[in-house]
Short mmCIF file of C-alpha atoms and ligand atoms in Angstrom, two decimals:
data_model
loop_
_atom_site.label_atom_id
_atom_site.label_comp_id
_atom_site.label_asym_id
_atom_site.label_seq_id
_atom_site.Cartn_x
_atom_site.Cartn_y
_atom_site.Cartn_z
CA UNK A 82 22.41 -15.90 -20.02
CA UNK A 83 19.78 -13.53 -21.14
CA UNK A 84 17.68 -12.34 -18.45
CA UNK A 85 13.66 -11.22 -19.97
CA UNK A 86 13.03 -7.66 -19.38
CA UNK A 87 9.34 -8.08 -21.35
CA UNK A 88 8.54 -6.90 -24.65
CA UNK A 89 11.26 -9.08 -26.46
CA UNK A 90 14.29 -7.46 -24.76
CA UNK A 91 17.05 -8.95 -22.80
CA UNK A 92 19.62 -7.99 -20.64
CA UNK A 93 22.92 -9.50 -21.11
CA UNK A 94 25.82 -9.57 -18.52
CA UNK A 95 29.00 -8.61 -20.11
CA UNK A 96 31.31 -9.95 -17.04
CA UNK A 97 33.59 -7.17 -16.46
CA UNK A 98 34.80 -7.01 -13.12
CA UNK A 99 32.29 -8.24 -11.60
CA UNK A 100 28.64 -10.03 -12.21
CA UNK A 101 26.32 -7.19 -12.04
CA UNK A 102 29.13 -4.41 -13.05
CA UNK A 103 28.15 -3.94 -16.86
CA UNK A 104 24.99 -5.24 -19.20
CA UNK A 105 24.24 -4.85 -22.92
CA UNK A 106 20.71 -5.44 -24.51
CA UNK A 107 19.02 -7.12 -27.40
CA UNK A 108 15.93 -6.53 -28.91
CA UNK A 109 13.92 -8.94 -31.24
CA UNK A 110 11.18 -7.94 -33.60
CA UNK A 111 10.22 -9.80 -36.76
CA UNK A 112 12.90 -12.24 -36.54
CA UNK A 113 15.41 -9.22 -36.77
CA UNK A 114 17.26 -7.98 -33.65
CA UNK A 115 19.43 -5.08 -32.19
CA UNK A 116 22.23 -5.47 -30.10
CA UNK A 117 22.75 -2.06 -27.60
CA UNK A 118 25.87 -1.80 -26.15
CA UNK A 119 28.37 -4.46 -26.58
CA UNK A 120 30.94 -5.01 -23.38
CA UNK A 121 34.50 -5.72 -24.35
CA UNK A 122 35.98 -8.66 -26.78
CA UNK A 123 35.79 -10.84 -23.80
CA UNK A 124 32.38 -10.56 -24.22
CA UNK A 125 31.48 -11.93 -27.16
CA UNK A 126 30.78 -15.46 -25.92
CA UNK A 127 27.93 -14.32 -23.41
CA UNK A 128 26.31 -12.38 -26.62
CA UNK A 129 26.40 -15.35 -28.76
CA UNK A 130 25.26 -17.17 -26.05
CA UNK A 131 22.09 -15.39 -25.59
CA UNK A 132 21.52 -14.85 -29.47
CA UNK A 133 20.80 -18.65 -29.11
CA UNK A 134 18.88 -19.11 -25.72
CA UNK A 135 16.54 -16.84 -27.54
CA UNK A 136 16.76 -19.17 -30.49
CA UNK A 137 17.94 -16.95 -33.02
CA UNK A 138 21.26 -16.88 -34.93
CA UNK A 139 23.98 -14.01 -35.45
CA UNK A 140 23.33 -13.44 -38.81
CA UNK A 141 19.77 -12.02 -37.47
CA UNK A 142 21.04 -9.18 -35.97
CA UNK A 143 20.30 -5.93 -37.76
CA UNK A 144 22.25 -3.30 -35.89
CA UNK A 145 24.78 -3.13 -32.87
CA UNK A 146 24.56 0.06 -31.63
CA UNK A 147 27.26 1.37 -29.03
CA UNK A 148 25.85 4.05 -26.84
CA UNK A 149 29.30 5.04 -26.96
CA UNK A 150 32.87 4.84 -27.75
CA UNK A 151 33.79 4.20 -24.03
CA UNK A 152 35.39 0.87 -24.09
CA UNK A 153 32.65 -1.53 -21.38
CA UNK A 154 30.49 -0.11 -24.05
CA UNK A 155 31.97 -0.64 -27.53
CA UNK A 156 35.44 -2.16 -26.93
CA UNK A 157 33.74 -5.25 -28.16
CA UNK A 158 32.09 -3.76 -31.43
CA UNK A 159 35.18 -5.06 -34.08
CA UNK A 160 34.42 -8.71 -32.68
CA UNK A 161 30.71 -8.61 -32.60
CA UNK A 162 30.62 -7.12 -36.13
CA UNK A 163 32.76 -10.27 -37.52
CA UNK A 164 30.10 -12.22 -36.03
CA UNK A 165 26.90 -11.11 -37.13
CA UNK A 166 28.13 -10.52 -40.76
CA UNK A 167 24.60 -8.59 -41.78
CA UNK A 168 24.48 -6.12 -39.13
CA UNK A 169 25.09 -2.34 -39.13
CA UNK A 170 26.62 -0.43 -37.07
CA UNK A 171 25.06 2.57 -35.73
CA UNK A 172 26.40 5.11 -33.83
CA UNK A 173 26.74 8.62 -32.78
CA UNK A 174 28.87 10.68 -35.78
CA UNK A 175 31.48 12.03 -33.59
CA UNK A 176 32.06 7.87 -32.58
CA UNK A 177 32.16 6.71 -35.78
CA UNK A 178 35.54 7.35 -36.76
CA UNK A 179 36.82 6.18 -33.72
CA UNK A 180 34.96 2.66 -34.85
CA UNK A 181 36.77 2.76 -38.26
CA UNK A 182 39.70 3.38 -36.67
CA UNK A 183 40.25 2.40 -32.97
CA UNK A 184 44.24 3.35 -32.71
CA UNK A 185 43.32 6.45 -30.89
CA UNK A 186 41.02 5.24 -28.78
CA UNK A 187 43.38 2.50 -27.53
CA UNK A 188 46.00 5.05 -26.88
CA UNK A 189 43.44 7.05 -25.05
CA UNK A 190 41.91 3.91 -22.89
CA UNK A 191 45.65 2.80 -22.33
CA UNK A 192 46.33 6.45 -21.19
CA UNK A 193 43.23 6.06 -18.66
CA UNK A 194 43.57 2.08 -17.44
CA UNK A 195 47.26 1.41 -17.61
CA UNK A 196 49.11 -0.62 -20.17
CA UNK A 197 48.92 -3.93 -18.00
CA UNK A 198 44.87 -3.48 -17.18
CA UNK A 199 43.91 -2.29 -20.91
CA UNK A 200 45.07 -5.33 -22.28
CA UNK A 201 43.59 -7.87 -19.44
CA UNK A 202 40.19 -6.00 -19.63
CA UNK A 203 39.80 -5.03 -23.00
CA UNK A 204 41.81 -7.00 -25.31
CA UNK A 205 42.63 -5.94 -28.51
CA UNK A 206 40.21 -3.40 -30.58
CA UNK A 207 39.34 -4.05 -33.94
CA UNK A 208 38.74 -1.86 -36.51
CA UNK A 209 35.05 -2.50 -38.53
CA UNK A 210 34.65 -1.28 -42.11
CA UNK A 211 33.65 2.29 -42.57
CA UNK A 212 30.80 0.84 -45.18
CA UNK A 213 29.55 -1.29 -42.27
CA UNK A 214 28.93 1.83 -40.01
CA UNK A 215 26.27 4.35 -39.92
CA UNK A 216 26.19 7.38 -38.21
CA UNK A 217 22.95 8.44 -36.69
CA UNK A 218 21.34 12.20 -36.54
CA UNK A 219 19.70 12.97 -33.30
CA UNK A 220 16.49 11.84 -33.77
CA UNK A 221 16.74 9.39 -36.33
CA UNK A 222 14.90 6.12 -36.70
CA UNK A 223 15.51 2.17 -37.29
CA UNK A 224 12.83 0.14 -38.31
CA UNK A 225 13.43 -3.76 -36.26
CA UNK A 226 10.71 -5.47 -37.12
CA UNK A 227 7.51 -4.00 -36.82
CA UNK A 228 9.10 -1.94 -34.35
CA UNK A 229 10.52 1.81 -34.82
CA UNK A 230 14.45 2.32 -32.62
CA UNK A 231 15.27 6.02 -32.44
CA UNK A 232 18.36 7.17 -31.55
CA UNK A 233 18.82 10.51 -29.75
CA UNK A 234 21.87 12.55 -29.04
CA UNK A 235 22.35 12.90 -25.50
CA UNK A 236 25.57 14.41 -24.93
CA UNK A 237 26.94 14.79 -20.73
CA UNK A 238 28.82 12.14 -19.92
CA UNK A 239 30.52 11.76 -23.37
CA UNK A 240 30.10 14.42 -26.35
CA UNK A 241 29.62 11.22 -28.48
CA UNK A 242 26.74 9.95 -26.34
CA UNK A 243 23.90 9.04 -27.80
CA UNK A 244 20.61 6.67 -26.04
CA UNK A 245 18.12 4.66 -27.65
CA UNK A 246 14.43 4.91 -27.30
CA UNK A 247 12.36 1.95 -28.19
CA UNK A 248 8.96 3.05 -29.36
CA UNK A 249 7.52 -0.26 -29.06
CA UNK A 250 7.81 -1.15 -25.43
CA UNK A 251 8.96 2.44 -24.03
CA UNK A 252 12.36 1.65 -23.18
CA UNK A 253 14.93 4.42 -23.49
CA UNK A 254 18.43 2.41 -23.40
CA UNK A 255 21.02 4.70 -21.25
CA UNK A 256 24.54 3.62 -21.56
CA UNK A 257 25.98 5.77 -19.12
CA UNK A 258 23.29 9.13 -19.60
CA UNK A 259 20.91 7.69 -16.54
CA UNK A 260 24.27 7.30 -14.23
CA UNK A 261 24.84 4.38 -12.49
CA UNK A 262 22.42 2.00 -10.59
CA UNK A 263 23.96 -0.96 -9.40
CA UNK A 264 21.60 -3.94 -8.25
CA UNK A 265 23.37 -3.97 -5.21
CA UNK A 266 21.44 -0.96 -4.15
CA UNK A 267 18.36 -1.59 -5.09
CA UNK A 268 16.01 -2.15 -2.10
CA UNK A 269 11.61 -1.04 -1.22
CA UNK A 270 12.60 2.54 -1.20
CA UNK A 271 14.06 2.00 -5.18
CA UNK A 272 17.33 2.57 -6.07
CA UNK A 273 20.52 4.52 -6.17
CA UNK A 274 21.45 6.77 -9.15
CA UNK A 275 25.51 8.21 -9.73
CA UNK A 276 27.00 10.59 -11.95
CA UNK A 277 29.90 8.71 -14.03
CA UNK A 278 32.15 11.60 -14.79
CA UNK A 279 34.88 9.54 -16.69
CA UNK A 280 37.24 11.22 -18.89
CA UNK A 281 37.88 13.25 -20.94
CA UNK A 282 34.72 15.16 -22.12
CA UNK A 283 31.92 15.43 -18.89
CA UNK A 284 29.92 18.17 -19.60
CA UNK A 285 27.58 19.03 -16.99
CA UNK A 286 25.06 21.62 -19.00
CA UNK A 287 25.07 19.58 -21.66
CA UNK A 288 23.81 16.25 -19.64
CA UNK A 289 21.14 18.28 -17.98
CA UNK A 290 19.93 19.17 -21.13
CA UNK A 291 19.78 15.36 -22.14
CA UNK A 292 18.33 14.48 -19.29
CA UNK A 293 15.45 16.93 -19.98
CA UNK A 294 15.09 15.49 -23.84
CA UNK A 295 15.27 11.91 -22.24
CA UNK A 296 12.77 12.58 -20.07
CA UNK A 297 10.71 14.96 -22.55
CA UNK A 298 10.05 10.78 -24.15
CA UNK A 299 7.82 9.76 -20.84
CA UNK A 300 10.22 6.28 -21.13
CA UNK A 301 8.68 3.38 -19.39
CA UNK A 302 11.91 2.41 -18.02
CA UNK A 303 15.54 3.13 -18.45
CA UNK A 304 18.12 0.19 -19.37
CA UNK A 305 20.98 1.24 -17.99
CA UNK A 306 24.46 -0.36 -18.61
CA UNK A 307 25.44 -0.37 -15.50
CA UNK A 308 22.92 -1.66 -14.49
CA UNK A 309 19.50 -3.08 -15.39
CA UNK A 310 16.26 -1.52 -16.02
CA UNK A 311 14.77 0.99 -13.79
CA UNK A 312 11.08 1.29 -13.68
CA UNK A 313 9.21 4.82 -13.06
CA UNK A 314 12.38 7.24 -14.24
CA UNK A 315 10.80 10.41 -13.99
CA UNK A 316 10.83 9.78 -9.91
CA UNK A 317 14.73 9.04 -9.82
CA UNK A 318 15.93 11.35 -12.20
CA UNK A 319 16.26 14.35 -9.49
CA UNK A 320 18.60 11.63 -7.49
CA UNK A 321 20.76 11.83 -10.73
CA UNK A 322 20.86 15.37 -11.04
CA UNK A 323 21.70 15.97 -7.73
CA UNK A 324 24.61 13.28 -8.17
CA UNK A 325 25.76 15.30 -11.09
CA UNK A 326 25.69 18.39 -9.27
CA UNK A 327 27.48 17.43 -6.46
CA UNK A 328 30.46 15.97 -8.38
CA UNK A 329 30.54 19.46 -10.02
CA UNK A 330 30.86 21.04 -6.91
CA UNK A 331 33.36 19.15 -5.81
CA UNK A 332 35.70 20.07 -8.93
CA UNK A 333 34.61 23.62 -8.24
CA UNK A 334 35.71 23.63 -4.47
CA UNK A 335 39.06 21.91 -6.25
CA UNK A 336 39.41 25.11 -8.46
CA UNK A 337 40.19 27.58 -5.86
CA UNK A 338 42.94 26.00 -4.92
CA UNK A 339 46.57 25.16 -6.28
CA UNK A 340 46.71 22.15 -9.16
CA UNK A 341 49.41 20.21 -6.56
CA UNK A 342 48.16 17.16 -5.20
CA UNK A 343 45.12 18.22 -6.96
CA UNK A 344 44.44 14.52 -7.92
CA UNK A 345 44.76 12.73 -4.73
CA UNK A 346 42.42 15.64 -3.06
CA UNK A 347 39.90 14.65 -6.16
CA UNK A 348 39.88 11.09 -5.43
CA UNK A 349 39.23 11.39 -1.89
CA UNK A 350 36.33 13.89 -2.55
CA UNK A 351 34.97 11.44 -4.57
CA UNK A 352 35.15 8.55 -2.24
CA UNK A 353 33.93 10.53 0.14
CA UNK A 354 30.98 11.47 -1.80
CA UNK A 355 30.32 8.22 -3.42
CA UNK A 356 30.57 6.05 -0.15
CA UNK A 357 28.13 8.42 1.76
CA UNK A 358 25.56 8.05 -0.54
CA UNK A 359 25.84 4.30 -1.03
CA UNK A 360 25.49 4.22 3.06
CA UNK A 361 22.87 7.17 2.91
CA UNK A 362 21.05 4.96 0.73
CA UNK A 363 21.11 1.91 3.42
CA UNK A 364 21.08 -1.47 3.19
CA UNK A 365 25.25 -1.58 2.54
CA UNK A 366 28.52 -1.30 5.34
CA UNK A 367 30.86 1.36 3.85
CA UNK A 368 33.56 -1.17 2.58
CA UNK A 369 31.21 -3.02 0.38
CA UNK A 370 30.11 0.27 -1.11
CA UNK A 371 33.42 1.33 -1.96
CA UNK A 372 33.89 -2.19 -3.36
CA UNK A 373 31.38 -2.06 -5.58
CA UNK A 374 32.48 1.86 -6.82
CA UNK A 375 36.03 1.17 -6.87
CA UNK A 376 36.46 1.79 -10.94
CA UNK A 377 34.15 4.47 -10.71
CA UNK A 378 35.85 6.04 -8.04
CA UNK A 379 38.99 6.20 -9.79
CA UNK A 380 37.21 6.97 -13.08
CA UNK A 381 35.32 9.86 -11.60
CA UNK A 382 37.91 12.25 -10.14
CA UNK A 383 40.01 11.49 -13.11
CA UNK A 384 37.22 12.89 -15.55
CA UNK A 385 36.72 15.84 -13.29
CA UNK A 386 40.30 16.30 -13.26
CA UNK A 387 40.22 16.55 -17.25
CA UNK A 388 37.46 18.77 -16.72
CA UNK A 389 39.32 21.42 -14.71
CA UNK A 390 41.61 21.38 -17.22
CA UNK A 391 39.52 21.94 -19.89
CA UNK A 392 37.87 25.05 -18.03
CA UNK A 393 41.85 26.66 -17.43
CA UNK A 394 42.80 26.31 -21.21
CA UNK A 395 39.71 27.69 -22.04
CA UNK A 396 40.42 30.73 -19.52
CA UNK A 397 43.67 30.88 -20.69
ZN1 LIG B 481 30.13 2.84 -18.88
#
């Protein structure tokens, strides 16, 4: 179902793992709409689902744009281009080819999930025409509508990241650049903003940076993927910052000391850090935290683990 976030935009759930774990968005203008994001193949049948609730058809969609290449964002992109035969593709240039050509991003995801969990969450990848695709310059704009979408490099999480700003209503759609802020933790005193630090190219400097462009926008609200829209930003991006900050510090602690057992002592850093703030943040027993962060858990300490490595070739 598609859930009204106002101003003709809609959050779709794209039931991975859980209800609540990932979203993607459309946008109608003019009869024309955008599709942000686009969960895995399994998704497909919620998007076409919600194409029609809205009473519109596939072959109205415009663009899909993928925040990025990661695969609850874009694993789904082949499909969903078969299906709306008049849309674009847009997406950031250094995740375009990896859209033409998925092979090495399935070897990469397999590398990350596991053989057996790659192919029950994600399917098969399918490759989409290069003449279908577009990639975007920081910056640039889409006209939807009578509406202007401008896409804006915002590299931190993934060196391919890029967000969408809508000028129309104010929305600045995330992917994974505004963390994560799951429902669950939403409560009176707002809610709970993580770093996602999963591999292989988490740049801390670089994210700050975006975070200072994204905010540079005044959005009304960020859409994140993970998940929903989150009024007031500008008060909850310091929660995010500090999140990002923390996670550094824990692969800087990790540094000093010898690579063996190095990812085991990640992990637990990052449970440890993840579950106190989920029960720092009230309202949740430590269990169901972890619960609900399990993939990010596991996801996190392996990007930092890439990181470290990164840093010693580049010492080297
Ligand atoms: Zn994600």
């Amino acid at each position: 179902m598609a859930e009204p976030l106002g101003n003709n935009s809609y959050l779709v759930d794209t039931a991975l793992y859980r209800p609540g774990h990932a979203a993607c968005y459309l946008v109608e203008d003019g009869g024309e709409l955008a599709i942000i994001d686009t969960g895995t193949p399994h998704s497909l049948p919620q998007i076409l689902d919600a194409i029609s609730a809205m009473g519109a058809t596939p072959a109205q969609v415009r663009y899909v744009i993928p925040t990025h290449v990661h695969l609850d964002h874009a694993g789904g992109a082949g499909q969903l281009m078969q299906a709306c035969p008049q849309a674009t593709l847009i997406v950031h240039p250094r995740g375009q080819p990896h859209m033409v050509d998925p092979s090495k991003l399935q070897a990469g995801a397999t590398a990350v999930y596991g053989e057996q969990a790659f192919r029950r969450d994600f399917g098969e990848l399918r490759a989409i025409p290069e003449q279908r695709t577009l990639a975007a310059a920081d910056l640039q704009n889409f006209a939807l509508g009578g509406r202007t979408l401008q896409f804006l490099h915002t590299p931190g999480h993934a060196n391919h990241h890029g967000c969408v700003f809508d000028q129309h209503s104010g929305y600045l759609y995330t992917g994974d650049t505004f963390g994560l802020g799951y429902r669950e933790f939403r409560h009176e005193r707002g809610p709970l903003l993580v770093a996602t630090t999963t591999p292989v190219a988490f740049d801390p400097d670089a994210w700050f940076d975006s975070l200072d462009h994204m905010m540079a926008l005044k959005p009304e609200a960020c859409c994140l993927t993970h998940f929903g829209k989150i009024d007031r930003p500008e008060r909850q991006v310091g929660m995010l910052r500090d999140s990002i900050q923390a996670h550094v510090e824990i692969a800087l602690a990790e540094e000093r000391q010898s690579p063996e057992g190095r990812e085991a002592r990640l992990r637990a850093a990052v449970d440890e850090l993840l579950v106190s703030t989920g029960c720092a943040h009230g309202g949740l027993a430590a269990e169901r935290v972890r619960q609900i962060f399990e993939s990010d858990i596991e996801l996190n300490a392996q990007g930092l683990h890439v990181w470290l490595t990164r840093r010693a070739k580049k010492r080297d």
